[in-house]
Short mmCIF file of N, CA, C and O in Angstrom, two decimals:
data_model
loop_
_atom_site.label_atom_id
_atom_site.label_comp_id
_atom_site.label_asym_id
_atom_site.label_seq_id
_atom_site.Cartn_x
_atom_site.Cartn_y
_atom_site.Cartn_z
N UNK A 1 36.00 -14.24 -83.37
CA UNK A 1 34.55 -14.16 -82.46
C UNK A 1 34.79 -15.34 -81.28
O UNK A 1 35.51 -16.32 -81.50
N UNK A 2 33.94 -14.88 -80.34
CA UNK A 2 34.20 -15.92 -79.09
C UNK A 2 33.10 -16.98 -79.07
O UNK A 2 32.06 -16.86 -79.65
N UNK A 3 33.37 -18.12 -78.75
CA UNK A 3 32.37 -19.05 -78.72
C UNK A 3 31.99 -19.64 -77.31
O UNK A 3 32.73 -19.62 -76.50
N UNK A 4 30.73 -19.70 -77.22
CA UNK A 4 30.23 -19.69 -75.89
C UNK A 4 30.19 -21.20 -75.72
O UNK A 4 29.61 -21.78 -76.62
N UNK A 5 30.59 -21.67 -74.58
CA UNK A 5 30.60 -23.09 -74.27
C UNK A 5 29.43 -23.22 -73.26
O UNK A 5 29.57 -22.50 -72.39
N UNK A 6 28.93 -24.19 -73.13
CA UNK A 6 27.85 -24.63 -72.08
C UNK A 6 28.61 -25.32 -70.73
O UNK A 6 27.89 -25.35 -69.54
N UNK A 7 29.47 -25.98 -71.00
CA UNK A 7 30.29 -26.39 -69.73
C UNK A 7 31.95 -25.87 -69.91
O UNK A 7 32.62 -26.29 -70.64
N UNK A 8 32.09 -25.22 -68.75
CA UNK A 8 33.44 -24.66 -68.83
C UNK A 8 34.43 -25.38 -68.66
O UNK A 8 35.74 -25.20 -69.09
N UNK A 9 34.32 -26.54 -68.06
CA UNK A 9 35.08 -27.72 -67.92
C UNK A 9 35.75 -28.09 -69.39
O UNK A 9 37.07 -28.20 -69.36
N UNK A 10 34.95 -28.12 -70.50
CA UNK A 10 35.61 -28.30 -71.86
C UNK A 10 36.81 -27.20 -72.04
O UNK A 10 37.72 -27.51 -72.97
N UNK A 11 36.32 -25.85 -71.81
CA UNK A 11 37.07 -24.98 -72.17
C UNK A 11 38.52 -25.25 -71.68
O UNK A 11 39.67 -24.79 -72.46
N UNK A 12 38.61 -25.41 -70.45
CA UNK A 12 40.08 -25.74 -69.58
C UNK A 12 40.70 -26.99 -69.83
O UNK A 12 41.95 -27.09 -70.01
N UNK A 13 39.78 -28.10 -69.95
CA UNK A 13 40.35 -29.42 -70.38
C UNK A 13 40.85 -29.63 -71.59
O UNK A 13 42.23 -30.48 -71.96
N UNK A 14 40.12 -29.16 -72.65
CA UNK A 14 40.77 -29.33 -74.19
C UNK A 14 41.84 -28.39 -74.62
O UNK A 14 42.39 -28.72 -75.65
N UNK A 15 41.91 -27.55 -73.65
CA UNK A 15 42.68 -26.56 -74.42
C UNK A 15 44.33 -26.80 -73.89
O UNK A 15 44.52 -27.80 -73.09
N UNK A 16 45.54 -26.04 -74.30
CA UNK A 16 46.54 -26.37 -74.11
C UNK A 16 47.16 -25.75 -72.88
O UNK A 16 48.55 -25.36 -72.36
N UNK A 17 46.27 -24.60 -72.37
CA UNK A 17 46.68 -24.02 -71.04
C UNK A 17 46.23 -24.38 -69.77
O UNK A 17 45.04 -25.15 -69.77
N UNK A 18 47.51 -24.29 -68.78
CA UNK A 18 46.91 -24.73 -67.40
C UNK A 18 45.96 -23.85 -66.79
O UNK A 18 45.55 -22.68 -67.19
N UNK A 19 45.58 -24.16 -65.57
CA UNK A 19 44.50 -23.43 -64.77
C UNK A 19 45.21 -22.13 -64.31
O UNK A 19 44.53 -20.92 -64.60
N UNK A 20 46.29 -21.82 -64.11
CA UNK A 20 46.98 -20.59 -63.76
C UNK A 20 47.13 -19.60 -64.85
O UNK A 20 46.69 -18.55 -64.54
N UNK A 21 47.25 -20.22 -65.94
CA UNK A 21 47.24 -19.40 -67.49
C UNK A 21 46.12 -18.79 -67.72
O UNK A 21 45.74 -17.83 -68.13
N UNK A 22 44.82 -19.64 -67.55
CA UNK A 22 43.25 -19.31 -67.58
C UNK A 22 42.97 -18.12 -66.84
O UNK A 22 42.65 -17.18 -67.27
N UNK A 23 43.55 -18.25 -65.45
CA UNK A 23 43.21 -17.13 -64.40
C UNK A 23 43.93 -16.05 -64.55
O UNK A 23 43.75 -14.76 -64.31
N UNK A 24 45.38 -16.05 -64.77
CA UNK A 24 46.02 -14.98 -65.14
C UNK A 24 45.81 -14.27 -66.29
O UNK A 24 46.29 -12.82 -66.22
N UNK A 25 45.59 -14.61 -67.26
CA UNK A 25 45.07 -13.89 -68.68
C UNK A 25 43.72 -13.08 -68.60
O UNK A 25 42.77 -14.00 -68.53
N UNK A 26 43.81 -11.94 -68.61
CA UNK A 26 42.38 -11.35 -68.18
C UNK A 26 41.35 -11.65 -69.34
O UNK A 26 40.23 -11.78 -68.95
N UNK A 27 41.72 -11.83 -70.84
CA UNK A 27 40.94 -12.06 -71.47
C UNK A 27 40.39 -13.36 -71.63
O UNK A 27 39.14 -13.78 -71.62
N UNK A 28 41.08 -14.57 -71.09
CA UNK A 28 40.85 -15.66 -71.01
C UNK A 28 39.96 -16.09 -69.72
O UNK A 28 39.03 -16.47 -69.83
N UNK A 29 40.23 -15.27 -68.64
CA UNK A 29 39.76 -15.58 -67.48
C UNK A 29 38.31 -14.66 -67.91
O UNK A 29 37.17 -15.50 -67.26
N UNK A 30 37.91 -13.53 -68.33
CA UNK A 30 37.00 -12.99 -68.86
C UNK A 30 35.73 -13.95 -69.67
O UNK A 30 34.73 -13.97 -69.59
N UNK A 31 36.44 -14.63 -70.49
CA UNK A 31 35.91 -15.56 -71.27
C UNK A 31 35.16 -16.62 -70.66
O UNK A 31 33.99 -17.10 -70.59
N UNK A 32 36.02 -17.11 -69.76
CA UNK A 32 35.35 -18.28 -68.90
C UNK A 32 34.69 -17.95 -67.82
O UNK A 32 33.46 -18.58 -67.79
N UNK A 33 34.68 -16.60 -67.19
CA UNK A 33 33.49 -16.08 -66.14
C UNK A 33 32.26 -16.17 -67.18
O UNK A 33 31.15 -16.35 -66.71
N UNK A 34 32.41 -15.30 -68.47
CA UNK A 34 31.08 -15.11 -68.99
C UNK A 34 30.65 -16.31 -69.43
O UNK A 34 29.24 -16.54 -69.48
N UNK A 35 31.15 -17.37 -69.87
CA UNK A 35 30.65 -18.73 -70.31
C UNK A 35 30.18 -19.49 -69.26
O UNK A 35 29.04 -20.01 -69.41
N UNK A 36 30.57 -19.29 -67.80
CA UNK A 36 30.12 -19.90 -66.76
C UNK A 36 28.49 -19.36 -66.39
O UNK A 36 27.58 -19.99 -66.08
N UNK A 37 28.53 -17.95 -66.17
CA UNK A 37 27.34 -17.28 -66.28
C UNK A 37 26.29 -17.59 -67.47
O UNK A 37 25.22 -17.85 -66.80
N UNK A 38 26.78 -17.67 -68.57
CA UNK A 38 25.95 -17.96 -69.50
C UNK A 38 25.16 -19.53 -69.41
O UNK A 38 24.13 -19.76 -69.63
N UNK A 39 26.18 -20.42 -69.22
CA UNK A 39 25.69 -21.63 -68.86
C UNK A 39 24.84 -21.97 -67.63
O UNK A 39 23.91 -22.69 -67.86
N UNK A 40 24.98 -21.20 -66.65
CA UNK A 40 23.95 -21.04 -65.53
C UNK A 40 22.63 -20.65 -66.02
O UNK A 40 21.92 -20.89 -65.64
N UNK A 41 22.52 -19.58 -66.73
CA UNK A 41 21.36 -18.89 -67.03
C UNK A 41 20.64 -20.07 -68.13
O UNK A 41 19.35 -20.26 -67.76
N UNK A 42 21.66 -20.68 -68.75
CA UNK A 42 20.68 -21.63 -69.80
C UNK A 42 20.06 -22.93 -69.12
O UNK A 42 19.40 -23.26 -69.42
N UNK A 43 21.03 -23.07 -68.22
CA UNK A 43 20.45 -24.22 -67.04
C UNK A 43 19.08 -23.85 -66.32
O UNK A 43 18.07 -24.59 -66.04
N UNK A 44 19.04 -22.54 -65.88
CA UNK A 44 17.99 -22.22 -64.84
C UNK A 44 16.84 -21.72 -66.02
O UNK A 44 15.25 -21.94 -65.57
N UNK A 45 16.91 -21.63 -67.20
CA UNK A 45 15.87 -21.00 -68.09
C UNK A 45 14.67 -21.76 -68.42
O UNK A 45 13.58 -21.37 -68.15
N UNK A 46 14.92 -23.21 -68.47
CA UNK A 46 13.70 -23.94 -68.97
C UNK A 46 12.78 -23.96 -67.69
O UNK A 46 11.32 -23.96 -67.50
N UNK A 47 13.44 -24.15 -66.40
CA UNK A 47 12.60 -24.26 -65.00
C UNK A 47 12.08 -23.02 -64.62
O UNK A 47 10.87 -23.15 -64.00
N UNK A 48 12.62 -21.90 -65.14
CA UNK A 48 11.97 -20.56 -64.54
C UNK A 48 11.42 -19.89 -65.66
O UNK A 48 10.90 -18.87 -65.28
N UNK A 49 11.49 -20.34 -66.64
CA UNK A 49 10.35 -20.05 -67.74
C UNK A 49 10.94 -18.59 -68.36
O UNK A 49 9.91 -17.72 -68.50
N UNK A 50 12.23 -18.23 -68.68
CA UNK A 50 12.58 -17.19 -69.26
C UNK A 50 13.44 -17.59 -70.69
O UNK A 50 14.03 -18.56 -70.49
N UNK A 51 13.70 -16.47 -71.37
CA UNK A 51 14.49 -16.60 -72.62
C UNK A 51 15.67 -15.76 -72.40
O UNK A 51 15.79 -15.31 -71.59
N UNK A 52 16.83 -16.62 -72.87
CA UNK A 52 18.36 -15.90 -72.68
C UNK A 52 18.62 -15.60 -73.92
O UNK A 52 18.54 -16.39 -75.12
N UNK A 53 19.06 -14.24 -74.07
CA UNK A 53 19.27 -13.64 -75.46
C UNK A 53 20.58 -12.75 -75.19
O UNK A 53 21.07 -12.87 -74.01
N UNK A 54 21.06 -12.10 -75.99
CA UNK A 54 22.11 -11.20 -75.96
C UNK A 54 21.51 -9.75 -76.93
O UNK A 54 20.79 -9.87 -77.76
N UNK A 55 22.26 -8.71 -76.46
CA UNK A 55 21.76 -7.39 -77.29
C UNK A 55 22.89 -6.68 -77.84
O UNK A 55 24.01 -6.78 -77.18
N UNK A 56 22.98 -6.38 -78.87
CA UNK A 56 23.79 -5.50 -79.77
C UNK A 56 23.41 -4.54 -80.68
O UNK A 56 22.57 -4.82 -81.25
N UNK A 57 23.75 -3.22 -80.38
CA UNK A 57 23.58 -2.12 -81.45
C UNK A 57 24.38 -1.49 -81.77
O UNK A 57 25.52 -0.87 -80.89
N UNK A 58 25.31 -1.85 -82.83
CA UNK A 58 26.53 -1.08 -83.60
C UNK A 58 27.58 -1.70 -82.49
O UNK A 58 27.70 -2.94 -82.54
N UNK A 59 28.49 -1.14 -81.91
CA UNK A 59 29.59 -1.55 -81.08
C UNK A 59 29.11 -1.92 -79.71
O UNK A 59 29.98 -2.40 -78.85
N UNK A 60 27.91 -1.42 -79.31
CA UNK A 60 27.30 -1.53 -77.93
C UNK A 60 26.71 -2.90 -77.60
O UNK A 60 26.09 -3.08 -78.84
N UNK A 61 27.21 -3.42 -76.64
CA UNK A 61 26.28 -4.87 -76.21
C UNK A 61 26.21 -4.94 -74.83
O UNK A 61 26.90 -4.22 -73.92
N UNK A 62 25.21 -5.83 -74.52
CA UNK A 62 24.99 -6.34 -73.09
C UNK A 62 25.15 -7.97 -73.37
O UNK A 62 24.51 -8.60 -74.07
N UNK A 63 25.83 -8.55 -72.40
CA UNK A 63 26.34 -9.83 -72.35
C UNK A 63 24.91 -10.69 -72.40
O UNK A 63 24.66 -11.53 -73.24
N UNK A 64 24.07 -10.31 -71.59
CA UNK A 64 23.01 -11.61 -71.73
C UNK A 64 21.60 -10.62 -71.16
O UNK A 64 21.58 -9.48 -70.35
N UNK A 65 20.55 -10.86 -72.10
CA UNK A 65 19.28 -10.05 -71.78
C UNK A 65 18.24 -11.28 -71.72
O UNK A 65 18.05 -12.32 -72.16
N UNK A 66 17.53 -11.37 -70.38
CA UNK A 66 16.36 -12.15 -70.09
C UNK A 66 14.97 -11.82 -70.12
O UNK A 66 14.95 -10.63 -70.12
N UNK A 67 14.29 -12.58 -70.85
CA UNK A 67 12.85 -12.09 -71.11
C UNK A 67 12.03 -13.09 -70.26
O UNK A 67 11.97 -14.49 -70.92
N UNK A 68 11.20 -12.80 -69.56
CA UNK A 68 10.13 -13.54 -68.84
C UNK A 68 8.58 -12.88 -68.92
O UNK A 68 8.64 -11.69 -68.51
N UNK A 69 7.75 -13.17 -69.91
CA UNK A 69 6.43 -12.40 -70.15
C UNK A 69 7.15 -10.80 -70.47
O UNK A 69 7.60 -10.97 -71.29
N UNK A 70 6.69 -10.02 -69.77
CA UNK A 70 6.89 -8.59 -70.31
C UNK A 70 8.10 -7.98 -69.38
O UNK A 70 8.63 -6.76 -69.79
N UNK A 71 8.72 -9.11 -68.57
CA UNK A 71 9.94 -8.40 -67.71
C UNK A 71 11.28 -8.57 -68.51
O UNK A 71 11.35 -9.77 -69.06
N UNK A 72 11.76 -7.64 -68.29
CA UNK A 72 13.37 -7.87 -69.05
C UNK A 72 14.52 -7.75 -67.89
O UNK A 72 14.24 -6.77 -67.11
N UNK A 73 15.70 -8.09 -68.12
CA UNK A 73 16.58 -8.35 -67.29
C UNK A 73 17.81 -7.91 -68.10
O UNK A 73 18.01 -8.74 -69.03
N UNK A 74 19.00 -7.27 -67.72
CA UNK A 74 20.04 -6.92 -68.62
C UNK A 74 21.08 -7.16 -67.56
O UNK A 74 21.35 -6.78 -66.62
N UNK A 75 22.08 -8.33 -68.04
CA UNK A 75 23.29 -8.67 -67.40
C UNK A 75 24.62 -8.39 -68.19
O UNK A 75 24.92 -8.71 -69.24
N UNK A 76 25.29 -7.70 -67.32
CA UNK A 76 26.83 -7.29 -67.91
C UNK A 76 27.68 -8.22 -66.84
O UNK A 76 27.61 -8.19 -65.46
N UNK A 77 28.60 -9.08 -67.73
CA UNK A 77 29.43 -9.56 -66.72
C UNK A 77 30.99 -9.28 -66.95
O UNK A 77 31.42 -8.83 -67.75
N UNK A 78 31.35 -8.89 -65.41
CA UNK A 78 32.71 -8.29 -65.55
C UNK A 78 33.76 -9.30 -64.78
O UNK A 78 33.16 -10.03 -63.70
N UNK A 79 35.11 -9.28 -65.30
CA UNK A 79 35.86 -10.31 -64.55
C UNK A 79 36.98 -9.84 -64.17
O UNK A 79 38.13 -10.44 -63.82
N UNK A 80 37.12 -8.54 -63.89
CA UNK A 80 38.39 -7.73 -63.42
C UNK A 80 38.68 -6.54 -63.85
O UNK A 80 37.98 -5.50 -63.50
N UNK A 81 39.50 -6.33 -64.93
CA UNK A 81 39.86 -5.31 -65.27
C UNK A 81 39.26 -4.22 -66.09
O UNK A 81 39.63 -3.15 -66.68
N UNK A 82 38.13 -4.51 -66.73
CA UNK A 82 37.39 -3.87 -67.67
C UNK A 82 36.88 -2.66 -66.83
O UNK A 82 36.51 -2.65 -65.71
N UNK A 83 36.45 -1.90 -67.76
CA UNK A 83 35.77 -0.59 -67.05
C UNK A 83 34.66 -0.34 -68.07
O UNK A 83 34.62 -0.72 -69.23
N UNK A 84 33.75 0.46 -67.52
CA UNK A 84 32.43 0.83 -68.61
C UNK A 84 31.51 -0.28 -68.29
O UNK A 84 31.87 -1.17 -68.00
N UNK A 85 30.33 -0.24 -69.10
CA UNK A 85 29.27 -1.17 -69.02
C UNK A 85 28.95 -1.42 -70.55
O UNK A 85 27.68 -1.58 -70.77
N UNK A 86 29.56 -1.22 -71.20
CA UNK A 86 29.44 -1.01 -72.99
C UNK A 86 28.19 -0.72 -73.07
O UNK A 86 27.77 0.72 -73.24
N UNK A 87 27.18 -1.62 -73.51
CA UNK A 87 25.79 -1.09 -73.82
C UNK A 87 24.85 -1.05 -72.87
O UNK A 87 23.57 -0.84 -73.25
N UNK A 88 24.94 -1.22 -71.64
CA UNK A 88 24.08 -1.24 -70.61
C UNK A 88 23.06 -0.14 -70.61
O UNK A 88 22.08 0.03 -70.76
N UNK A 89 23.98 1.20 -70.71
CA UNK A 89 23.13 2.67 -70.40
C UNK A 89 22.38 2.59 -71.79
O UNK A 89 21.18 3.13 -71.52
N UNK A 90 22.69 2.27 -72.76
CA UNK A 90 21.98 2.33 -74.08
C UNK A 90 20.72 1.54 -74.03
O UNK A 90 19.63 1.76 -74.26
N UNK A 91 20.81 0.21 -73.73
CA UNK A 91 19.77 -0.76 -73.26
C UNK A 91 18.72 -0.06 -72.37
O UNK A 91 17.54 -0.08 -72.69
N UNK A 92 19.16 0.32 -71.29
CA UNK A 92 18.28 0.75 -70.19
C UNK A 92 17.63 1.89 -70.65
O UNK A 92 16.54 2.41 -70.30
N UNK A 93 17.99 2.88 -71.44
CA UNK A 93 17.40 4.10 -72.09
C UNK A 93 16.40 3.39 -72.83
O UNK A 93 15.09 4.10 -72.93
N UNK A 94 16.48 2.55 -73.78
CA UNK A 94 15.49 1.98 -74.58
C UNK A 94 14.42 1.23 -73.78
O UNK A 94 13.20 1.13 -74.31
N UNK A 95 14.80 0.43 -72.79
CA UNK A 95 14.02 -0.36 -72.00
C UNK A 95 14.04 -0.01 -70.54
O UNK A 95 14.79 -0.73 -69.83
N UNK A 96 13.49 1.14 -70.13
CA UNK A 96 13.85 1.86 -68.93
C UNK A 96 13.23 0.82 -67.71
O UNK A 96 13.61 0.88 -66.56
N UNK A 97 12.35 -0.07 -67.98
CA UNK A 97 11.70 -0.96 -66.76
C UNK A 97 12.88 -2.38 -66.59
O UNK A 97 12.38 -3.13 -65.61
N UNK A 98 13.76 -2.62 -67.74
CA UNK A 98 14.57 -3.36 -67.34
C UNK A 98 15.34 -3.53 -66.14
O UNK A 98 15.89 -2.60 -65.56
N UNK A 99 15.61 -4.57 -65.58
CA UNK A 99 16.57 -4.85 -64.36
C UNK A 99 17.83 -4.91 -64.91
O UNK A 99 18.03 -5.63 -66.04
N UNK A 100 18.85 -3.86 -64.09
CA UNK A 100 20.22 -4.12 -64.52
C UNK A 100 20.83 -4.86 -63.37
O UNK A 100 20.75 -4.74 -62.24
N UNK A 101 21.64 -5.85 -64.13
CA UNK A 101 22.39 -6.93 -63.07
C UNK A 101 23.84 -6.76 -63.76
O UNK A 101 24.03 -7.23 -64.90
N UNK A 102 24.75 -6.71 -62.85
CA UNK A 102 26.22 -6.47 -63.14
C UNK A 102 26.64 -7.85 -62.29
O UNK A 102 26.92 -7.66 -61.10
N UNK A 103 27.57 -8.48 -62.90
CA UNK A 103 28.08 -9.66 -62.44
C UNK A 103 29.52 -9.53 -62.19
O UNK A 103 30.24 -9.48 -63.29
N UNK A 104 30.30 -9.32 -61.01
CA UNK A 104 31.64 -9.34 -60.77
C UNK A 104 31.81 -7.72 -60.98
O UNK A 104 31.13 -6.93 -61.19
N UNK A 105 33.15 -7.60 -60.90
CA UNK A 105 33.64 -6.20 -61.28
C UNK A 105 33.35 -5.36 -60.01
O UNK A 105 33.22 -5.84 -58.89
N UNK A 106 33.79 -3.96 -60.30
CA UNK A 106 33.57 -3.09 -59.21
C UNK A 106 32.54 -1.98 -59.29
O UNK A 106 32.53 -0.79 -58.58
N UNK A 107 31.78 -2.11 -60.26
CA UNK A 107 30.55 -1.13 -60.24
C UNK A 107 29.81 -1.18 -59.20
O UNK A 107 29.51 -2.25 -58.40
N UNK A 108 29.18 -0.27 -58.73
CA UNK A 108 28.10 0.11 -57.69
C UNK A 108 27.02 -0.93 -57.98
O UNK A 108 26.41 -1.01 -59.00
N UNK A 109 26.78 -1.79 -56.91
CA UNK A 109 25.59 -2.62 -57.27
C UNK A 109 25.99 -3.99 -57.71
O UNK A 109 24.95 -4.77 -57.76
N UNK A 110 27.03 -4.26 -58.11
CA UNK A 110 27.56 -5.32 -58.56
C UNK A 110 27.52 -6.50 -57.74
O UNK A 110 27.78 -6.41 -56.30
N UNK A 111 27.43 -7.66 -58.13
CA UNK A 111 26.90 -8.86 -57.21
C UNK A 111 28.32 -9.66 -57.41
O UNK A 111 28.79 -9.67 -58.47
N UNK A 112 29.00 -10.55 -56.79
CA UNK A 112 29.76 -11.53 -56.94
C UNK A 112 29.64 -12.47 -57.92
O UNK A 112 28.20 -12.96 -58.07
N UNK A 113 30.72 -12.88 -58.44
CA UNK A 113 30.30 -14.21 -59.43
C UNK A 113 29.85 -15.45 -58.90
O UNK A 113 28.88 -15.98 -59.10
N UNK A 114 30.56 -15.52 -57.53
CA UNK A 114 29.97 -16.69 -56.52
C UNK A 114 28.71 -16.70 -56.24
O UNK A 114 28.05 -17.67 -56.41
N UNK A 115 28.26 -15.76 -55.62
CA UNK A 115 26.87 -15.41 -55.53
C UNK A 115 25.75 -15.48 -56.73
O UNK A 115 24.65 -16.07 -56.70
N UNK A 116 26.35 -15.14 -57.77
CA UNK A 116 25.39 -15.45 -59.15
C UNK A 116 25.25 -16.80 -59.26
O UNK A 116 24.15 -17.35 -59.67
N UNK A 117 26.42 -17.39 -59.52
CA UNK A 117 26.43 -18.83 -59.77
C UNK A 117 25.95 -19.84 -58.78
O UNK A 117 25.23 -20.91 -59.23
N UNK A 118 25.58 -19.21 -57.58
CA UNK A 118 24.66 -19.89 -56.46
C UNK A 118 23.02 -19.70 -56.45
O UNK A 118 22.69 -19.85 -55.66
N UNK A 119 22.98 -18.91 -57.48
CA UNK A 119 21.29 -18.57 -57.55
C UNK A 119 21.17 -17.70 -56.36
O UNK A 119 19.89 -17.71 -56.21
N UNK A 120 21.88 -16.96 -55.82
CA UNK A 120 21.52 -15.71 -54.91
C UNK A 120 21.07 -14.56 -55.24
O UNK A 120 21.00 -13.53 -54.61
N UNK A 121 21.03 -14.41 -56.65
CA UNK A 121 20.76 -13.10 -57.01
C UNK A 121 19.54 -13.30 -57.99
O UNK A 121 19.25 -13.98 -58.86
N UNK A 122 18.43 -12.52 -57.53
CA UNK A 122 17.04 -12.45 -58.01
C UNK A 122 17.20 -11.95 -59.75
O UNK A 122 17.92 -11.00 -59.60
N UNK A 123 16.79 -12.84 -60.51
CA UNK A 123 16.99 -12.10 -62.15
C UNK A 123 15.93 -11.07 -62.36
O UNK A 123 16.00 -10.41 -63.70
N UNK A 124 14.82 -11.16 -61.77
CA UNK A 124 13.61 -10.29 -62.29
C UNK A 124 13.20 -9.49 -61.17
O UNK A 124 13.27 -9.91 -60.15
N UNK A 125 12.50 -8.44 -61.35
CA UNK A 125 11.94 -7.40 -60.16
C UNK A 125 10.95 -8.04 -59.68
O UNK A 125 10.27 -8.86 -60.38
#
């Protein structure tokens, strides 16, 4: 199982891998990017008044689901070579009013990781 780390510096500083190895290994890079997005969401949540969760149904999952009052946003994090959006379409069928956000990757409408981490991406409609 993957461990979510709230400070990505710990992931790289405490491990035995150098910076280049973290960035060259797609699985490690993906974990690092997903952890950075999660840490940013957890930092924003108390100030902006939303909950941070994840969603899984069988083998389908969405990295992060945000809830503020009746509004939902589904966030899928892509860090390079992945294809598809795992459970995003399934979740959106169940909750058609949810906002879809794809961070990174090449999906249509995806935002960059940098823009997301700099809070340039609106989290709710």
